[in-house]
PDB file of C-alpha atoms and ligand atoms in Angstrom:
ATOM      1  CA  MET A  28      15.203 -11.864 -16.486  1.00  0.00           C
ATOM      2  CA  LYS A  29      11.781 -11.759 -18.104  1.00  0.00           C
ATOM      3  CA  ARG A  30      10.471  -8.508 -19.527  1.00  0.00           C
ATOM      4  CA  GLY A  31       8.685  -6.417 -16.948  1.00  0.00           C
ATOM      5  CA  GLU A  32      10.646  -7.862 -14.066  1.00  0.00           C
ATOM      6  CA  GLU A  33      13.310  -5.131 -14.014  1.00  0.00           C
ATOM      7  CA  GLY A  34      11.369  -3.190 -11.385  1.00  0.00           C
ATOM      8  CA  LEU A  35      11.625  -6.024  -8.885  1.00  0.00           C
ATOM      9  CA  LEU A  36      15.269  -5.214  -8.200  1.00  0.00           C
ATOM     10  CA  PRO A  37      14.731  -1.583  -7.167  1.00  0.00           C
ATOM     11  CA  LEU A  38      11.562  -2.618  -5.304  1.00  0.00           C
ATOM     12  CA  PHE A  39      13.541  -4.900  -3.031  1.00  0.00           C
ATOM     13  CA  ASP A  40      16.335  -2.332  -2.760  1.00  0.00           C
ATOM     14  CA  ALA A  41      13.682   0.155  -1.648  1.00  0.00           C
ATOM     15  CA  LEU A  42      12.377  -2.274   0.994  1.00  0.00           C
ATOM     16  CA  ALA A  43      15.877  -2.777   2.408  1.00  0.00           C
ATOM     17  CA  PHE A  44      16.662   0.961   2.196  1.00  0.00           C
ATOM     18  CA  SER A  45      13.411   1.977   3.898  1.00  0.00           C
ATOM     19  CA  ALA A  46      13.806  -0.693   6.615  1.00  0.00           C
ATOM     20  CA  ASP A  47      17.281   0.654   7.332  1.00  0.00           C
ATOM     21  CA  ARG A  48      16.202   4.311   7.437  1.00  0.00           C
ATOM     22  CA  HIS A  49      13.231   3.602   9.703  1.00  0.00           C
ATOM     23  CA  ARG A  50      15.130   1.065  11.818  1.00  0.00           C
ATOM     24  CA  LEU A  51      15.024   3.078  15.033  1.00  0.00           C
ATOM     25  CA  GLN A  52      11.407   4.213  14.672  1.00  0.00           C
ATOM     26  CA  ARG A  53       8.180   2.788  16.021  1.00  0.00           C
ATOM     27  CA  ARG A  54       4.571   3.541  15.099  1.00  0.00           C
ATOM     28  CA  LYS A  55       2.683   5.874  17.432  1.00  0.00           C
ATOM     29  CA  GLY A  56       0.218   3.165  18.501  1.00  0.00           C
ATOM     30  CA  ALA A  57       0.262   1.412  21.851  1.00  0.00           C
ATOM     31  CA  ALA A  58       1.594  -1.702  20.107  1.00  0.00           C
ATOM     32  CA  ALA A  59       4.652   0.389  19.057  1.00  0.00           C
ATOM     33  CA  SER A  60       5.125  -1.824  16.013  1.00  0.00           C
ATOM     34  CA  PRO A  61       8.253  -1.296  13.905  1.00  0.00           C
ATOM     35  CA  TYR A  62       7.752   1.715  11.607  1.00  0.00           C
ATOM     36  CA  ILE A  63       8.590  -0.279   8.467  1.00  0.00           C
ATOM     37  CA  ASN A  64       5.343  -2.260   8.913  1.00  0.00           C
ATOM     38  CA  HIS A  65       3.492   0.871   7.760  1.00  0.00           C
ATOM     39  CA  PRO A  66       5.164   1.481   4.345  1.00  0.00           C
ATOM     40  CA  ILE A  67       4.998  -2.276   3.651  1.00  0.00           C
ATOM     41  CA  GLU A  68       1.274  -2.235   4.442  1.00  0.00           C
ATOM     42  CA  VAL A  69       0.734   0.802   2.175  1.00  0.00           C
ATOM     43  CA  ALA A  70       2.386  -1.091  -0.703  1.00  0.00           C
ATOM     44  CA  ARG A  71       0.350  -4.211   0.117  1.00  0.00           C
ATOM     45  CA  VAL A  72      -2.896  -2.228   0.003  1.00  0.00           C
ATOM     46  CA  LEU A  73      -1.927  -0.781  -3.392  1.00  0.00           C
ATOM     47  CA  VAL A  74      -1.296  -4.257  -4.836  1.00  0.00           C
ATOM     48  CA  HIS A  75      -4.139  -6.163  -3.201  1.00  0.00           C
ATOM     49  CA  GLU A  76      -6.912  -3.592  -2.890  1.00  0.00           C
ATOM     50  CA  GLY A  77      -5.996  -1.190  -5.693  1.00  0.00           C
ATOM     51  CA  GLY A  78      -4.779  -3.791  -8.209  1.00  0.00           C
ATOM     52  CA  VAL A  79      -1.767  -1.510  -8.753  1.00  0.00           C
ATOM     53  CA  ARG A  80       1.021  -3.144 -10.771  1.00  0.00           C
ATOM     54  CA  ASP A  81       3.053  -0.002 -11.472  1.00  0.00           C
ATOM     55  CA  LEU A  82       6.337  -0.846  -9.752  1.00  0.00           C
ATOM     56  CA  GLY A  83       7.310   2.836  -9.579  1.00  0.00           C
ATOM     57  CA  VAL A  84       4.233   3.519  -7.476  1.00  0.00           C
ATOM     58  CA  LEU A  85       5.032   0.540  -5.229  1.00  0.00           C
ATOM     59  CA  ILE A  86       8.634   1.686  -4.785  1.00  0.00           C
ATOM     60  CA  ALA A  87       7.443   5.204  -3.926  1.00  0.00           C
ATOM     61  CA  ALA A  88       4.962   3.690  -1.435  1.00  0.00           C
ATOM     62  CA  VAL A  89       7.752   1.785   0.305  1.00  0.00           C
ATOM     63  CA  LEU A  90       9.807   4.997   0.478  1.00  0.00           C
ATOM     64  CA  HIS A  91       6.948   7.441   1.103  1.00  0.00           C
ATOM     65  CA  ASP A  92       7.895   8.446   4.661  1.00  0.00           C
ATOM     66  CA  THR A  93      11.700   8.322   4.358  1.00  0.00           C
ATOM     67  CA  ILE A  94      12.147  12.013   3.499  1.00  0.00           C
ATOM     68  CA  GLU A  95       9.477  13.240   5.895  1.00  0.00           C
ATOM     69  CA  ASP A  96      10.442  11.132   8.897  1.00  0.00           C
ATOM     70  CA  THR A  97      14.138  10.285   8.514  1.00  0.00           C
ATOM     71  CA  ALA A  98      17.268  12.164   7.477  1.00  0.00           C
ATOM     72  CA  THR A  99      16.848  10.955   3.867  1.00  0.00           C
ATOM     73  CA  THR A 100      16.920  13.629   1.151  1.00  0.00           C
ATOM     74  CA  GLY A 101      15.226  13.842  -2.225  1.00  0.00           C
ATOM     75  CA  GLU A 102      18.657  13.911  -3.898  1.00  0.00           C
ATOM     76  CA  GLU A 103      19.573  10.644  -2.247  1.00  0.00           C
ATOM     77  CA  ILE A 104      16.360   8.986  -3.460  1.00  0.00           C
ATOM     78  CA  ALA A 105      16.960  10.393  -6.959  1.00  0.00           C
ATOM     79  CA  GLU A 106      20.490   9.003  -6.991  1.00  0.00           C
ATOM     80  CA  ARG A 107      19.455   5.523  -5.853  1.00  0.00           C
ATOM     81  CA  PHE A 108      16.045   5.122  -7.437  1.00  0.00           C
ATOM     82  CA  GLY A 109      15.913   7.764 -10.179  1.00  0.00           C
ATOM     83  CA  PRO A 110      14.300  11.196 -10.488  1.00  0.00           C
ATOM     84  CA  ASP A 111      10.765   9.848 -11.182  1.00  0.00           C
ATOM     85  CA  ILE A 112      10.635   8.021  -7.860  1.00  0.00           C
ATOM     86  CA  ALA A 113      12.166  10.996  -6.031  1.00  0.00           C
ATOM     87  CA  ARG A 114       9.515  13.327  -7.496  1.00  0.00           C
ATOM     88  CA  LEU A 115       6.764  10.927  -6.475  1.00  0.00           C
ATOM     89  CA  VAL A 116       8.043  10.615  -2.896  1.00  0.00           C
ATOM     90  CA  LEU A 117       8.452  14.395  -2.653  1.00  0.00           C
ATOM     91  CA  GLU A 118       4.867  14.894  -3.803  1.00  0.00           C
ATOM     92  CA  VAL A 119       3.604  12.997  -0.755  1.00  0.00           C
ATOM     93  CA  THR A 120       6.137  14.525   1.648  1.00  0.00           C
ATOM     94  CA  ASP A 121       4.964  17.205   4.085  1.00  0.00           C
ATOM     95  CA  ASP A 122       7.260  20.107   4.870  1.00  0.00           C
ATOM     96  CA  LYS A 123       8.165  19.372   8.493  1.00  0.00           C
ATOM     97  CA  SER A 124       9.478  22.919   8.963  1.00  0.00           C
ATOM     98  CA  THR A 125       5.902  24.252   8.904  1.00  0.00           C
ATOM     99  CA  PRO A 126       3.528  23.898  11.903  1.00  0.00           C
ATOM    100  CA  ALA A 127       1.324  20.784  11.994  1.00  0.00           C
ATOM    101  CA  ALA A 128      -1.963  22.651  11.411  1.00  0.00           C
ATOM    102  CA  GLU A 129      -0.504  24.386   8.359  1.00  0.00           C
ATOM    103  CA  ARG A 130       0.831  21.085   6.992  1.00  0.00           C
ATOM    104  CA  LYS A 131      -2.624  19.543   7.342  1.00  0.00           C
ATOM    105  CA  ARG A 132      -4.252  22.490   5.586  1.00  0.00           C
ATOM    106  CA  ARG A 133      -1.735  22.212   2.746  1.00  0.00           C
ATOM    107  CA  GLN A 134      -2.391  18.488   2.270  1.00  0.00           C
ATOM    108  CA  VAL A 135      -6.057  19.243   1.682  1.00  0.00           C
ATOM    109  CA  GLU A 136      -5.248  22.120  -0.652  1.00  0.00           C
ATOM    110  CA  HIS A 137      -2.622  20.239  -2.659  1.00  0.00           C
ATOM    111  CA  ALA A 138      -4.526  16.961  -3.036  1.00  0.00           C
ATOM    112  CA  THR A 139      -6.081  17.974  -6.354  1.00  0.00           C
ATOM    113  CA  ALA A 140      -2.667  19.044  -7.673  1.00  0.00           C
ATOM    114  CA  LEU A 141      -1.085  15.621  -7.011  1.00  0.00           C
ATOM    115  CA  SER A 142      -0.086  13.539 -10.035  1.00  0.00           C
ATOM    116  CA  PRO A 143      -2.256  10.438 -10.645  1.00  0.00           C
ATOM    117  CA  ARG A 144       0.492   8.150  -9.282  1.00  0.00           C
ATOM    118  CA  ALA A 145       0.995  10.238  -6.146  1.00  0.00           C
ATOM    119  CA  ARG A 146      -2.758  10.109  -5.523  1.00  0.00           C
ATOM    120  CA  LEU A 147      -2.577   6.325  -5.351  1.00  0.00           C
ATOM    121  CA  VAL A 148       0.117   6.477  -2.669  1.00  0.00           C
ATOM    122  CA  ARG A 149      -1.858   9.131  -0.779  1.00  0.00           C
ATOM    123  CA  LEU A 150      -5.027   7.023  -0.904  1.00  0.00           C
ATOM    124  CA  ALA A 151      -3.323   3.849   0.324  1.00  0.00           C
ATOM    125  CA  ASP A 152      -1.519   5.792   3.071  1.00  0.00           C
ATOM    126  CA  LYS A 153      -4.801   7.235   4.332  1.00  0.00           C
ATOM    127  CA  ILE A 154      -6.519   3.817   4.194  1.00  0.00           C
ATOM    128  CA  CYS A 155      -3.798   2.427   6.463  1.00  0.00           C
ATOM    129  CA  ASN A 156      -3.875   5.414   8.817  1.00  0.00           C
ATOM    130  CA  VAL A 157      -7.672   5.307   9.131  1.00  0.00           C
ATOM    131  CA  ARG A 158      -7.551   1.569   9.871  1.00  0.00           C
ATOM    132  CA  ASP A 159      -4.838   2.202  12.455  1.00  0.00           C
ATOM    133  CA  MET A 160      -7.086   4.779  14.179  1.00  0.00           C
ATOM    134  CA  VAL A 161      -9.175   1.788  15.267  1.00  0.00           C
ATOM    135  CA  ALA A 162      -6.741  -1.132  15.295  1.00  0.00           C
ATOM    136  CA  ASP A 163      -3.850   0.618  17.018  1.00  0.00           C
ATOM    137  CA  PRO A 164      -4.583   4.310  17.650  1.00  0.00           C
ATOM    138  CA  PRO A 165      -1.760   6.723  18.482  1.00  0.00           C
ATOM    139  CA  HIS A 166      -0.956   6.575  22.166  1.00  0.00           C
ATOM    140  CA  GLY A 167      -2.747   9.254  24.191  1.00  0.00           C
ATOM    141  CA  TRP A 168      -5.100  10.438  21.433  1.00  0.00           C
ATOM    142  CA  SER A 169      -8.621  11.184  22.688  1.00  0.00           C
ATOM    143  CA  VAL A 170     -11.679   9.967  20.792  1.00  0.00           C
ATOM    144  CA  GLU A 171     -12.291  13.548  19.688  1.00  0.00           C
ATOM    145  CA  ARG A 172      -8.801  13.928  18.311  1.00  0.00           C
ATOM    146  CA  ARG A 173      -9.190  10.648  16.432  1.00  0.00           C
ATOM    147  CA  ARG A 174     -12.531  11.807  14.999  1.00  0.00           C
ATOM    148  CA  ASP A 175     -10.956  15.095  13.885  1.00  0.00           C
ATOM    149  CA  TYR A 176      -8.219  13.081  12.205  1.00  0.00           C
ATOM    150  CA  LEU A 177     -10.800  11.032  10.293  1.00  0.00           C
ATOM    151  CA  ASP A 178     -12.577  14.226   9.164  1.00  0.00           C
ATOM    152  CA  TRP A 179      -9.293  15.642   7.940  1.00  0.00           C
ATOM    153  CA  THR A 180      -8.438  12.508   5.900  1.00  0.00           C
ATOM    154  CA  GLU A 181     -11.864  12.793   4.282  1.00  0.00           C
ATOM    155  CA  ARG A 182     -11.041  16.302   3.078  1.00  0.00           C
ATOM    156  CA  VAL A 183      -7.681  15.152   1.695  1.00  0.00           C
ATOM    157  CA  ILE A 184      -9.203  12.134  -0.060  1.00  0.00           C
ATOM    158  CA  ALA A 185     -11.966  14.301  -1.586  1.00  0.00           C
ATOM    159  CA  GLY A 186      -9.188  15.801  -3.716  1.00  0.00           C
ATOM    160  CA  CYS A 187      -7.851  12.383  -4.757  1.00  0.00           C
ATOM    161  CA  ARG A 188     -11.104  10.882  -6.083  1.00  0.00           C
ATOM    162  CA  GLY A 189     -11.455   9.507  -9.590  1.00  0.00           C
ATOM    163  CA  SER A 190      -8.082   7.728  -9.386  1.00  0.00           C
ATOM    164  CA  ASN A 191      -8.764   4.121  -8.411  1.00  0.00           C
ATOM    165  CA  ALA A 192     -12.199   2.703  -7.606  1.00  0.00           C
ATOM    166  CA  GLY A 193     -10.833  -0.159  -5.485  1.00  0.00           C
ATOM    167  CA  LEU A 194      -8.790   2.129  -3.257  1.00  0.00           C
ATOM    168  CA  GLU A 195     -11.555   4.692  -2.975  1.00  0.00           C
ATOM    169  CA  SER A 196     -14.083   2.095  -1.865  1.00  0.00           C
ATOM    170  CA  ALA A 197     -11.537   0.590   0.573  1.00  0.00           C
ATOM    171  CA  TYR A 198     -11.050   4.081   2.004  1.00  0.00           C
ATOM    172  CA  ASP A 199     -14.815   4.659   2.281  1.00  0.00           C
ATOM    173  CA  GLN A 200     -15.279   1.350   4.085  1.00  0.00           C
ATOM    174  CA  ALA A 201     -12.365   2.008   6.442  1.00  0.00           C
ATOM    175  CA  LEU A 202     -13.718   5.474   7.231  1.00  0.00           C
ATOM    176  CA  LEU A 203     -17.239   4.191   7.865  1.00  0.00           C
ATOM    177  CA  ALA A 204     -15.985   1.396  10.108  1.00  0.00           C
ATOM    178  CA  ALA A 205     -13.722   3.766  12.064  1.00  0.00           C
ATOM    179  CA  ARG A 206     -16.525   6.284  12.536  1.00  0.00           C
ATOM    180  CA  GLN A 207     -18.854   3.577  13.787  1.00  0.00           C
ATOM    181  CA  VAL A 208     -16.308   2.443  16.348  1.00  0.00           C
ATOM    182  CA  LEU A 209     -15.500   5.998  17.452  1.00  0.00           C
ATOM    183  CA  THR A 210     -19.163   7.029  17.628  1.00  0.00           C
ATOM    184  CA  ALA A 211     -19.853   4.094  19.923  1.00  0.00           C
ATOM    185  CA  ALA A 212     -16.824   5.022  22.018  1.00  0.00           C
ATOM    186  CA  PRO A 213     -17.502   7.014  25.210  1.00  0.00           C
TER     187      PRO A 213
HETATM  188 ZN1   ZN B 301       2.529   7.019   5.751  1.00  0.00          ZN
END
């Protein structure tokens, strides 16, 4: 194996692991696409729009919702993928035992405290979620609720700025486009 290729093995392990953990889940949109499409898209955005080549960040992106949304634990991630990856995934994991409004408030508050690598995952995640608000919005969400969601992501991303110009401009464009669509909506 050529130097620098070592990370490819855990990256593909992470894809298989994440696909297995999310296997019974669907996205909230009307299309109900398989959940795994989302972490794959987050990693794709990091590579293509952020120019990210840090395989640890890409592995964390693939795994970023496994602790929050499946029975996976941080210890399990640490055992399989190492403590660095586990820390990174935990940084972008909300505490599901707290009420949703509190979790949202904490994401805004903690954004500035995220490590530089966790900020990249957060940025790409929000880019995908903002795009989904237009392309395949969560089933039953009113236009107002979707607008509130966009406003909230803007507050989170404000704390992640100065990390990656490509991702930040992709986020800004996604936000602008989503707002235009939702402003025109009845
Ligand atoms: Zn996500």
